[in-house]
Coordinates of C-alpha atoms and ligand atoms in Angstrom, one line a residue:
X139 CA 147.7 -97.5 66.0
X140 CA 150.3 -98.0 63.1
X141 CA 147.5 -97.5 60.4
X142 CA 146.3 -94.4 62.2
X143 CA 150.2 -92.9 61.8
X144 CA 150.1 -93.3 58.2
X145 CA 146.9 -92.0 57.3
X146 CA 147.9 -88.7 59.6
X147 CA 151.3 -87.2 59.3
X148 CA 150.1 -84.7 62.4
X149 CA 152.5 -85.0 65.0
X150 CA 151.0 -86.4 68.3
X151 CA 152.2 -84.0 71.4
X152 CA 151.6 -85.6 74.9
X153 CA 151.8 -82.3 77.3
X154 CA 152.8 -83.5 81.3
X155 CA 153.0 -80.6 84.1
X156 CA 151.6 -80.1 87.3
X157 CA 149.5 -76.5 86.5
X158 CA 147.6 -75.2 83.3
X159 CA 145.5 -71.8 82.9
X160 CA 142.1 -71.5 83.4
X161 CA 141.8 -74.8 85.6
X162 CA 144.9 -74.1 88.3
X163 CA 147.4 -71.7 88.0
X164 CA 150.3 -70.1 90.3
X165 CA 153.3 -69.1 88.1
X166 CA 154.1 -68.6 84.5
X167 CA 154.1 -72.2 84.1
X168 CA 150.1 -72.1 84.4
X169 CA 150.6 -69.5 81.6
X170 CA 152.8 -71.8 78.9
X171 CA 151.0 -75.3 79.3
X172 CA 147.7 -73.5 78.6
X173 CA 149.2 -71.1 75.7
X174 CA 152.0 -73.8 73.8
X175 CA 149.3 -76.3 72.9
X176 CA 147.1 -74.3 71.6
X177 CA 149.9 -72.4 69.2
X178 CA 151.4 -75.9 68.4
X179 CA 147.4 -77.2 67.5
X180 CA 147.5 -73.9 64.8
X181 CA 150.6 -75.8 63.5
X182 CA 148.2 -78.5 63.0
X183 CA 149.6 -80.6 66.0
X184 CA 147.5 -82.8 68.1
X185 CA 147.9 -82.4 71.2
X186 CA 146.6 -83.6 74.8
X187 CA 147.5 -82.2 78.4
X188 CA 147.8 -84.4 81.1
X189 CA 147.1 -82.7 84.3
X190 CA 146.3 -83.9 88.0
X191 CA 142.7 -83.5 88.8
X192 CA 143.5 -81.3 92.1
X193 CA 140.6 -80.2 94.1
X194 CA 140.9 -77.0 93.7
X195 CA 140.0 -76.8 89.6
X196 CA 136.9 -75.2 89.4
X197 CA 133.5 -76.2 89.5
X198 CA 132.6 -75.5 86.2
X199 CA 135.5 -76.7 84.7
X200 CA 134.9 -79.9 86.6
X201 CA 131.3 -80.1 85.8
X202 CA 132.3 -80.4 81.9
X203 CA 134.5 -82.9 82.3
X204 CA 133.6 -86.6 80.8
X205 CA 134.7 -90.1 82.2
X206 CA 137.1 -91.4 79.8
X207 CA 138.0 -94.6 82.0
X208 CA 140.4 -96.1 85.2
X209 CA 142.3 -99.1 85.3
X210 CA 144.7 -100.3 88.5
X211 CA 148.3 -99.5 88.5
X212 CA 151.3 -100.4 90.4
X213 CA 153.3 -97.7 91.8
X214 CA 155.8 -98.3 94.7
X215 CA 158.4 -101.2 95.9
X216 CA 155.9 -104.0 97.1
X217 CA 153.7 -103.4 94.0
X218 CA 150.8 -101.5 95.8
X219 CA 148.3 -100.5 93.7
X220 CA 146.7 -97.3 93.0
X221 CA 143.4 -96.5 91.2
X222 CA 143.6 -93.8 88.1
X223 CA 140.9 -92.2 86.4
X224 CA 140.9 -89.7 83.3
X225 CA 138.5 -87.1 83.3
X226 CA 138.7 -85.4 80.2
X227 CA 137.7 -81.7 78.8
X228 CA 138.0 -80.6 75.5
X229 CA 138.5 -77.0 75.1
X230 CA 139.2 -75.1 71.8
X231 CA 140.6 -77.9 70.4
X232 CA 142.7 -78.9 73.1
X233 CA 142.2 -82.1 75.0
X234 CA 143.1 -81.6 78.8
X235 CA 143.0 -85.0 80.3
X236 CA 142.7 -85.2 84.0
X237 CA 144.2 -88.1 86.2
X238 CA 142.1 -88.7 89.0
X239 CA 143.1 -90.3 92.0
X240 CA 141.7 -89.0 95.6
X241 CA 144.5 -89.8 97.7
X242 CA 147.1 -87.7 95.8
X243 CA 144.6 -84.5 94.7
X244 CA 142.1 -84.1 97.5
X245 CA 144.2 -81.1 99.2
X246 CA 143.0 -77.4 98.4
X247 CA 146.5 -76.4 96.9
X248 CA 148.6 -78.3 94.0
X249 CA 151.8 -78.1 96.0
X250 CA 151.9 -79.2 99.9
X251 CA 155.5 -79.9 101.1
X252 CA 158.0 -81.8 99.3
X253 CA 157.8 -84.9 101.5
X254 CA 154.1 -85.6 100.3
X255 CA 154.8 -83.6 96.7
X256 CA 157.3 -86.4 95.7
X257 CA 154.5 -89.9 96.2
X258 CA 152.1 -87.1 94.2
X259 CA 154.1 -86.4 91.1
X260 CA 156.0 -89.7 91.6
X261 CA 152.4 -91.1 90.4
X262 CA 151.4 -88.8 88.5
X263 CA 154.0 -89.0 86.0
X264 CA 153.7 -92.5 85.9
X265 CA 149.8 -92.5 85.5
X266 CA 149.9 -90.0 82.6
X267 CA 152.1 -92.1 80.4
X268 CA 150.0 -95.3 81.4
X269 CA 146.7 -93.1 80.9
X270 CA 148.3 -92.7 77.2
X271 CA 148.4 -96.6 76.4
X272 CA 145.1 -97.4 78.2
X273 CA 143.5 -94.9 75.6
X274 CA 145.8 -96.6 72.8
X275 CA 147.0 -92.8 71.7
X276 CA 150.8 -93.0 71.4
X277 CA 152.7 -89.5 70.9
X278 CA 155.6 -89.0 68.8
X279 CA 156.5 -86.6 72.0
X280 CA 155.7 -86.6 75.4
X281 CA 156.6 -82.8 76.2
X282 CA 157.8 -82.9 80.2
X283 CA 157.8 -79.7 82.1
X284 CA 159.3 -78.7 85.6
X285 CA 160.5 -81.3 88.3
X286 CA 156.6 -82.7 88.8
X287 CA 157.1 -84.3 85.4
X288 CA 160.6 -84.8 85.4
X289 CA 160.2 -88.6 85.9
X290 CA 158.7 -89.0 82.7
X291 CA 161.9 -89.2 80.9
X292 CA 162.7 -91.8 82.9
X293 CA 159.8 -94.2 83.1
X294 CA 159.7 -93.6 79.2
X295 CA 163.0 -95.8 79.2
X296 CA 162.8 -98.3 81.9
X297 CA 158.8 -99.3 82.8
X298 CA 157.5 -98.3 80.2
X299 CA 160.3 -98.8 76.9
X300 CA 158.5 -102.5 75.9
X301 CA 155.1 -100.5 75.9
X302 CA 153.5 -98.3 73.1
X303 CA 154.1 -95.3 74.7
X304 CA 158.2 -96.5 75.1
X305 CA 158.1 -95.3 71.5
X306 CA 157.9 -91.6 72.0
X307 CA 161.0 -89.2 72.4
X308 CA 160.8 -86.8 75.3
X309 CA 161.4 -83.1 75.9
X310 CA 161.8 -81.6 79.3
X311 CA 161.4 -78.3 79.6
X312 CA 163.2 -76.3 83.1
X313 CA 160.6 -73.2 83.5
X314 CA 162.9 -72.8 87.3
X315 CA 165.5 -74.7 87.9
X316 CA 165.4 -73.5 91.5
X317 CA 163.0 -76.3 91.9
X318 CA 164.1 -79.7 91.3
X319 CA 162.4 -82.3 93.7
X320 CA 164.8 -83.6 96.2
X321 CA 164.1 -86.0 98.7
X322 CA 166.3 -88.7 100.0
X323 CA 167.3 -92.3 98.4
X324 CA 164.8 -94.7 100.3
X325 CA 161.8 -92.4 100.1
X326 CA 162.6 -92.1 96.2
X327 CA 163.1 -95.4 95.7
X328 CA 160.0 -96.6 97.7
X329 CA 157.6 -94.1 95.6
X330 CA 158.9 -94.9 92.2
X331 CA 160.1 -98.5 92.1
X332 CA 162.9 -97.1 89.5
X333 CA 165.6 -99.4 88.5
X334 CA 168.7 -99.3 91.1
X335 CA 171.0 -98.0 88.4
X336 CA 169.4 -94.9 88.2
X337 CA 170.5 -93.9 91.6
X338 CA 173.7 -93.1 90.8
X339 CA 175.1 -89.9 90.0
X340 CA 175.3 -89.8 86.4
X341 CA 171.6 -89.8 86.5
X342 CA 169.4 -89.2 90.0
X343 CA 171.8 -89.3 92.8
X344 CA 172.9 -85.9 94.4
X345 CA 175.2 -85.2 97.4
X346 CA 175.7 -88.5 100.1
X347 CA 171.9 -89.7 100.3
X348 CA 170.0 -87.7 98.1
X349 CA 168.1 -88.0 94.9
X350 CA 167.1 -85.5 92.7
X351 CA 164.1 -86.2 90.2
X352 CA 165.5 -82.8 87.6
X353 CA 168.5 -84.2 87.6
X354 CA 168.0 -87.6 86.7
X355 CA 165.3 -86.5 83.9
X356 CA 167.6 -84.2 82.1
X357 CA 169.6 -87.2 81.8
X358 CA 167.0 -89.3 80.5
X359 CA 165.2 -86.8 78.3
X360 CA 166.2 -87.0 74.8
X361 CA 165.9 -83.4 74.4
X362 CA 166.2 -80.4 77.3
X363 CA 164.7 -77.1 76.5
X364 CA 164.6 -73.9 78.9
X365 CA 162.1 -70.4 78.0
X366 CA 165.1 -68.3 76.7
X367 CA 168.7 -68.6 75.4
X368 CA 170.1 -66.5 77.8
X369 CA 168.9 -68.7 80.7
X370 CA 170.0 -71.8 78.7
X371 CA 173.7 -70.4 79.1
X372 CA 173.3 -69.0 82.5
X373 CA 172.2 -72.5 83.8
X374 CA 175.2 -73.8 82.7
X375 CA 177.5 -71.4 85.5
X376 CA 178.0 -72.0 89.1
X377 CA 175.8 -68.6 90.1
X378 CA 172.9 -69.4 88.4
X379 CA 173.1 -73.4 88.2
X380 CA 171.4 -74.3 91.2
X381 CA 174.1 -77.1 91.4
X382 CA 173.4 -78.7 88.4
X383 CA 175.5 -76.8 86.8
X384 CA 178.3 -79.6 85.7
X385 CA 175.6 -81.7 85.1
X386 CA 173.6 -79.2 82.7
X387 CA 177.5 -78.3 80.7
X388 CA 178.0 -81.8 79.9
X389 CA 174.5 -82.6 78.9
X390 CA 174.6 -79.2 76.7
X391 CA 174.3 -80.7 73.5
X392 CA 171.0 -81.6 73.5
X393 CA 170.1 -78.4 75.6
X394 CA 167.8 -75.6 73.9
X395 CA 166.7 -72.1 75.0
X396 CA 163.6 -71.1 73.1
X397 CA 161.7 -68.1 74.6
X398 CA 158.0 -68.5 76.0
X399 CA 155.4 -66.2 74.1
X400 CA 152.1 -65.4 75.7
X401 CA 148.4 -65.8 74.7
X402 CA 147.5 -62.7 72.4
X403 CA 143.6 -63.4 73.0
X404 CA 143.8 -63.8 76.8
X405 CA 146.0 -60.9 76.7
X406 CA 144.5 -58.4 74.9
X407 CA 143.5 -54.7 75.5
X408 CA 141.1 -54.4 72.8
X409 CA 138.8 -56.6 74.0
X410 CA 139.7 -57.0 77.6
X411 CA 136.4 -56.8 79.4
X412 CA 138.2 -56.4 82.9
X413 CA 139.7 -52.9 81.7
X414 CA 138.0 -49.8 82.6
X415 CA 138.1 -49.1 79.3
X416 CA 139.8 -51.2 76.2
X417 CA 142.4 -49.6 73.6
X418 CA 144.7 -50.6 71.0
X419 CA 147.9 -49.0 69.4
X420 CA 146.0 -45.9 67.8
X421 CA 143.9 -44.4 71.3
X422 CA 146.3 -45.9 73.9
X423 CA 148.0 -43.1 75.5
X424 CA 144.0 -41.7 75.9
X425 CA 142.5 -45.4 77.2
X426 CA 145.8 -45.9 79.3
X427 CA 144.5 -42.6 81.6
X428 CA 140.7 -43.6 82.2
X429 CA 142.4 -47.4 83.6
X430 CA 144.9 -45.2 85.3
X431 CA 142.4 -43.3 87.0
X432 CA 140.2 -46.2 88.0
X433 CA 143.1 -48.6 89.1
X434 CA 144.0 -45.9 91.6
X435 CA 139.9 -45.0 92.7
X436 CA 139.7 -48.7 93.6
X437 CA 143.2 -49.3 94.8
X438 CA 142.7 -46.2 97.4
X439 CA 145.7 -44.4 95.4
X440 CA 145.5 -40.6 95.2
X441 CA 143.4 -40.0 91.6
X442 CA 145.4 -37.8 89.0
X443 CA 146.7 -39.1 85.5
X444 CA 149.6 -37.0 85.2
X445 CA 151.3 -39.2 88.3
X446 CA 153.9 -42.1 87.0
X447 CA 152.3 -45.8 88.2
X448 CA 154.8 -48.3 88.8
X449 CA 153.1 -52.0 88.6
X450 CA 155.0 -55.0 90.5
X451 CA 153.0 -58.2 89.5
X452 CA 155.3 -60.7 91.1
X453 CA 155.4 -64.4 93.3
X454 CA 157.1 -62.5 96.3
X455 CA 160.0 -64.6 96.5
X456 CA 164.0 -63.5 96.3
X457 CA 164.3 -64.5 92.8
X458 CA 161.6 -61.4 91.9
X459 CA 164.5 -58.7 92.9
X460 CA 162.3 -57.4 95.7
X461 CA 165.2 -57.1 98.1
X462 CA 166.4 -54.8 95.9
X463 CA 162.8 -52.7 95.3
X464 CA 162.4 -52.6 99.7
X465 CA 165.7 -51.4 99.8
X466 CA 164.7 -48.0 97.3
X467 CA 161.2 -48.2 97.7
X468 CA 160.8 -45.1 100.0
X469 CA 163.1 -42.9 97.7
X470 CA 161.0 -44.0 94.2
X471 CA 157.6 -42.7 95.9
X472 CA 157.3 -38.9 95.5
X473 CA 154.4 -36.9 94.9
X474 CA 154.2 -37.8 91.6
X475 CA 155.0 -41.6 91.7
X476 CA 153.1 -44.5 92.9
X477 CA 153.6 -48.2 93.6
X478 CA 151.0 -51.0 93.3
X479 CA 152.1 -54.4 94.3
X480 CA 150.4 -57.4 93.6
X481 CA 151.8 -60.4 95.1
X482 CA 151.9 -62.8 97.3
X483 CA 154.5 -65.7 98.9
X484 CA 157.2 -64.9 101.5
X485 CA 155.8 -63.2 104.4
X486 CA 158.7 -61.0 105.2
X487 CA 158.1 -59.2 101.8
X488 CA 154.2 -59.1 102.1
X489 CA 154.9 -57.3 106.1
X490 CA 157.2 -55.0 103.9
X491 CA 155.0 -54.0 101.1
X492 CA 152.5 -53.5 103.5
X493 CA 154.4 -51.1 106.1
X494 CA 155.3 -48.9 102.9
X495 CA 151.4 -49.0 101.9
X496 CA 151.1 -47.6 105.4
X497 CA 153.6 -44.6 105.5
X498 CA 152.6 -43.9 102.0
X499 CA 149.1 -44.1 102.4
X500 CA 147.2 -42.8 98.5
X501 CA 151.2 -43.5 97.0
X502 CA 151.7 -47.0 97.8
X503 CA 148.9 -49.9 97.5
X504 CA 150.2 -53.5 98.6
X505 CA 147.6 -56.0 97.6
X506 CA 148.4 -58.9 99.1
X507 CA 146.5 -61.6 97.4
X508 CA 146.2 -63.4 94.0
X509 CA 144.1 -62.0 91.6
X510 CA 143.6 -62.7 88.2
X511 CA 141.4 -59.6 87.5
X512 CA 143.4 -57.2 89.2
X513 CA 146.4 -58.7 87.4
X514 CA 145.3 -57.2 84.1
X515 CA 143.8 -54.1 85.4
X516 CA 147.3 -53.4 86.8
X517 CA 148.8 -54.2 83.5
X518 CA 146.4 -51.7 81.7
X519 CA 146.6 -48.8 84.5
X520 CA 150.3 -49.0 85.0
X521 CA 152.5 -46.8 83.2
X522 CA 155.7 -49.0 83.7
X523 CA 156.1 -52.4 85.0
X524 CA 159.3 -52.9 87.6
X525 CA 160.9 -57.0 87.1
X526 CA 164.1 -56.7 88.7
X527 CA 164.7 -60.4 89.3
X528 CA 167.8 -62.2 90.6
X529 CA 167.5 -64.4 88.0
X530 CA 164.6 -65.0 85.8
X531 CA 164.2 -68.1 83.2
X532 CA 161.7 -66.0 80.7
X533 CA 159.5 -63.9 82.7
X534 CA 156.0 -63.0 80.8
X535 CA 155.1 -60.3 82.9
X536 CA 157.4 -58.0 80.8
X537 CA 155.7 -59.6 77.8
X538 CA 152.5 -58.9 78.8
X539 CA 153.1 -55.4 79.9
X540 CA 154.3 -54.7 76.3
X541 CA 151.4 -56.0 75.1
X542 CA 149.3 -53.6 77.4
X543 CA 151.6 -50.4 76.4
X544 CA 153.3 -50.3 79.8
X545 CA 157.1 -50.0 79.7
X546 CA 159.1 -52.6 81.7
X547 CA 161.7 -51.7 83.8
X548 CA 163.7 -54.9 84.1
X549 CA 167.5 -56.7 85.1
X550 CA 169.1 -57.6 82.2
X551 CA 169.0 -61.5 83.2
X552 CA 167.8 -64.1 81.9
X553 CA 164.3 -64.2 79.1
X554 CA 163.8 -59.8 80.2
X555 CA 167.5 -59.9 78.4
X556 CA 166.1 -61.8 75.2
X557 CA 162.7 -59.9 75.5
X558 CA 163.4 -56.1 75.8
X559 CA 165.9 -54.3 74.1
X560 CA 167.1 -51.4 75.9
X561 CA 166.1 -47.7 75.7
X562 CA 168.4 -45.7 73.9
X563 CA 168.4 -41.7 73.8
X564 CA 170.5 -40.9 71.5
X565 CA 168.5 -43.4 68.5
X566 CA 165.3 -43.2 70.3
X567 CA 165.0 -47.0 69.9
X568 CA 164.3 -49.5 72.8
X569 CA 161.2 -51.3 74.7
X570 CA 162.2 -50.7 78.3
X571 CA 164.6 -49.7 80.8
X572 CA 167.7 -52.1 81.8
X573 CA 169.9 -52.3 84.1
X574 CA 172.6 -55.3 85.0
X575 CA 174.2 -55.2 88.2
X576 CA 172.3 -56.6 91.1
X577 CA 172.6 -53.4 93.4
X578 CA 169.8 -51.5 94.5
X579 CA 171.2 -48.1 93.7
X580 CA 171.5 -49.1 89.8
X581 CA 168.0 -49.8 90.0
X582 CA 167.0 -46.8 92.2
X583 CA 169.2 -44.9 88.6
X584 CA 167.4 -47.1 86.0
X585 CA 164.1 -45.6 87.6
X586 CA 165.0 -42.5 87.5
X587 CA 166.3 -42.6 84.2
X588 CA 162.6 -43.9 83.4
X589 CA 161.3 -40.7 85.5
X590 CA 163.4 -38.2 82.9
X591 CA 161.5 -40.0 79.9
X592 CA 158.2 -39.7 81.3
X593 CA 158.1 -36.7 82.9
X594 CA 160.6 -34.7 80.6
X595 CA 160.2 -36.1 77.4
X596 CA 156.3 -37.2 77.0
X597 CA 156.4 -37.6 73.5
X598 CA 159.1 -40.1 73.2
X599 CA 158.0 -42.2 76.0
X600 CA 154.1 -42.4 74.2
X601 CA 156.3 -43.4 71.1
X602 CA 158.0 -45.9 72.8
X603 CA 154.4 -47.3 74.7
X604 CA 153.0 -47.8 71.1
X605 CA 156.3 -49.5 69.9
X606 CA 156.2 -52.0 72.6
X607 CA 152.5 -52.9 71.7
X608 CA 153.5 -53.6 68.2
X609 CA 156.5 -55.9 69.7
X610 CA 155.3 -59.6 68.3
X611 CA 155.0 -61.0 71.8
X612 CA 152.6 -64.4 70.7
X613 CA 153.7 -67.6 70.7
X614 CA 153.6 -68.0 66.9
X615 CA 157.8 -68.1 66.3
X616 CA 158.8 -70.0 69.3
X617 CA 155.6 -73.2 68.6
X618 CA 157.4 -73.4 65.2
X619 CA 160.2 -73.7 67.0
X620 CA 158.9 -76.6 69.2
X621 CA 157.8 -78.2 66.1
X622 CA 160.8 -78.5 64.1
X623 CA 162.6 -79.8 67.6
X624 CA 159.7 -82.2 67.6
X625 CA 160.4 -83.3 63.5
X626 CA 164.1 -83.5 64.7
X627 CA 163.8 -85.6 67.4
X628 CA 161.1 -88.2 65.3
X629 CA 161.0 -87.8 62.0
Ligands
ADP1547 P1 156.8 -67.0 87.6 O1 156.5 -68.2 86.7 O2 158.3 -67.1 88.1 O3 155.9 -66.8 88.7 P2 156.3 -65.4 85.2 O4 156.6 -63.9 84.9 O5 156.8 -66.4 84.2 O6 156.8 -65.7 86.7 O7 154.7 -65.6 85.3 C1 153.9 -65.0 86.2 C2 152.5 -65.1 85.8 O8 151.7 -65.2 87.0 C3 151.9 -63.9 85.0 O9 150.8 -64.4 84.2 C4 151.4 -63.0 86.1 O10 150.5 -62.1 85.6 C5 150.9 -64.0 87.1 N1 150.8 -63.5 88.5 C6 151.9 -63.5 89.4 N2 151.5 -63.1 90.6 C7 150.1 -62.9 90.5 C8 149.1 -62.4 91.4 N3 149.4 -62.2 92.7 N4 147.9 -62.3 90.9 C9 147.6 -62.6 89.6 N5 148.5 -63.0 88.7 C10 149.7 -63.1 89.1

């Protein structure tokens, strides 16, 4: 290993999370763990993701895959013993390696309910960093993300400090600190067989009886990072801290907000072959009308490409701001507006979307379901894109919207603050439409103030569609970013 390191300065990046694009996906987490390596691996990184081999990966993915060994590991109080395999796929230059184990990943879904989620990710995080010494590759950084891999931190410095891997420095990144892995003491303690110190409230402990895997590996983790500088702050007050507020102020100085990019080839509309038809910059506004038109033939929406579509591509959960779109919804549909939602979680919003798609039959489609494809024909077809979130970390919806010429209409909160810079009429200059208070008739205004661009003032709002494709949306800043916190943290 130590000759290997001096023959190759490239910095070694060990990737843990719980979902990665193409193979299993449900958030924009999926999106990052997928795009980062591959940006950091043009910054002549090497870089492996470990990822749990759920059932549900596809077929074909799983066809491809190649045995790469298993060994026995101890997991819980007692020392019972739990098989691990890696499966690994190399793709693009990327190596995904897969920790198979049947009992934790046989289910259909990668997340259950907590009380089985926290044995799961419990091992998990401990397999991947003992997958990483039984193939004798040692990182420099073993980049953590979410609560699922929030252990790592802190089996980096207890089991695993006298091992090879006990070398590497770690980064844990919060995509949403509204998840955080809570569970009580005993059923913590059982699962990870973690030192009793660590069950104290400087580091895991939470409340009377509870422990709280986030909390203990921001502690633990020799660097934090979140997916935008405005989040980084926000985290750090009582409204948006998820009560981990304290604990994220006096950790602060190793806290870093770096925004999330997305993947300009997966994303792109000139060579997009689920759009009707593919565009860039110069033939957008004429492109953008032929996906209009077939977006609303096979979303049942009245056909005409002079009518204003508003997208909503959203988990349907509170944070998304949809309280705030049910509450306006029936005074933003007019003859010449429409809504298409695509979504799907919390079944009081998916009974609500779906009661307007009745009363506004050919205005309103709710399609209640996860869809890739549809995803970017909606992005394509839409003429705006509505992210009114409580709060939201980064967000890459609006990203990808500007990528695809369609204007967001977003709450100034959060990564839509970092990422899109206000319209303003008397300079003409701007991405999107803002607005900051979490009321819905400052939306229902921000709308309308969208509705006097588009219908009122055509030629500035086709100026402003081809100035928010031209927005540098990739990943290329914020990897080189990620690498120069990587060169900080080991030299
Ligand atoms: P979050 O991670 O909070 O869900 P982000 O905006 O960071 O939100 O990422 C959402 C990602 O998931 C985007 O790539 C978006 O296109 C995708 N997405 C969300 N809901 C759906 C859906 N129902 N069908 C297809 N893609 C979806």
């Amino acid at each position: 290993m130590g000759e290997q390191n001096n023959q190759d300065t490239r910095r070694r990046i060990a990737f843990v999370g719980s979902e990665c694009y193409p193979f299993v996906k449900t958030g924009g987490l999926g999106d990052v763990m997928y795009a980062l390596p591959r940006a950091l691996i043009e910054q002549d990184c090497d870089v492996r993701v470990f990822l749990p081999k759920y059932a549900c990966i596809p077929q074909k993915y799983k066809e491809k895959m190649v045995y790469r060994g298993s060994f026995m590991m101890n997991l819980c109080q007692g020392g019972r013993e739990f098989f691990v395999g890696i499966m690994e796929l190399v793709m693009d230059g990327v190596i995904y390696d897969f920790i198979e184990n049947e009992e934790f990943f046989s289910w259909g879904n990668p997340y259950t309910d907590l009380f089985a989620d926290i044995p799961k990710y419990s091992y998990f995080s401990k397999a991947s960093l003992a997958a990483m010494n039984f193939m004798e590759w040692t990182p420099d950084i073993v980049h953590c993300h979410d609560w699922q891999a929030a252990l790592v931190p802190i089996y980096l410095k207890t089991h695993f400090a006298p091992t090879p891997v006990g070398q590497a420095r770690s980064v844990l990144t919060i995509h949403n600190l509204r998840f955080q892995g809570i569970c009580g003491i005993p059923h913590m303690k059982y699962w990870t067989d973690i030192p009793g110190y660590v069950f104290d409230y400087p580091y895991m402990k939470q409340g009377e009886d509870d422990a709280n895997m986030m909390k203990g590996g921001l502690a633990f983790a020799d660097c934090i990072t979140t997916v935008s500088q405005t989040y980084a702050g926000e985290i750090q007050t009582g409204f948006y801290g998820e009560r981990l507020d304290d604990h994220l102020r006096y950790h602060s100085g190793k806290l870093v907000g770096i925004v999330n990019g997305i993947d300009v080839e997966q994303w792109n509309s000139e060579t997009d072959a689920l759009l009707a038809a593919t565009y860039s910059e110069a033939d957008v506004i004429e492109k953008k009308k032929a996906n209009k038109l077939a977006l609303q033939e096979k979303l049942g929406l009245v056909q005409d490409e002079n009518k204003l579509v508003l997208g909503l591509i959203s988990r349907l959960t509170n944070q998304k701001g949809l309280d705030l779109v049910n509450a306006i919804l029936n005074d933003i549909v007019d003859d010449n507006t429409q809504v298409v939602v695509l979504g799907t979680g919390d079944p009081n919003y998916e009974n609500s979307f779906r009661y307007y798609e009745s009363v506004h039959k050919g205005k309103v489609c709710a399609y209640i379901s996860y869809n890739e494809a549809l995803a970017h024909q909606i992005y394509a077809g839409s003429d705006a894109l509505l992210v009114p979130s409580l709060f939201e970390p980064c967000g890459l919806t609006q990203l990808i919207a500007m990528r695809y010429g369609t204007i967001p209409i977003v709450r100034e909160t959060g990564g839509l603050k970092d990422t899109v810079q206000p319209y303003n009429e008397n300079t003409n200059e701007g991405n999107g439409f803002t607005f900051i208070d979490y009321d819905p008739s400052v939306l229902f205004d921000c709308i309308n103030r969208a509705k006097s661009v588009y219908f009122g003032e055509r030629e500035r709002w086709d100026e402003m569609v081809r100035r928010d494709m031209a927005v540098d949306v990739s990943w290329k800043k914020s990897a080189s970013e990620y690498l120069d916190l990587y060169k900080k943290l080991k030299g």
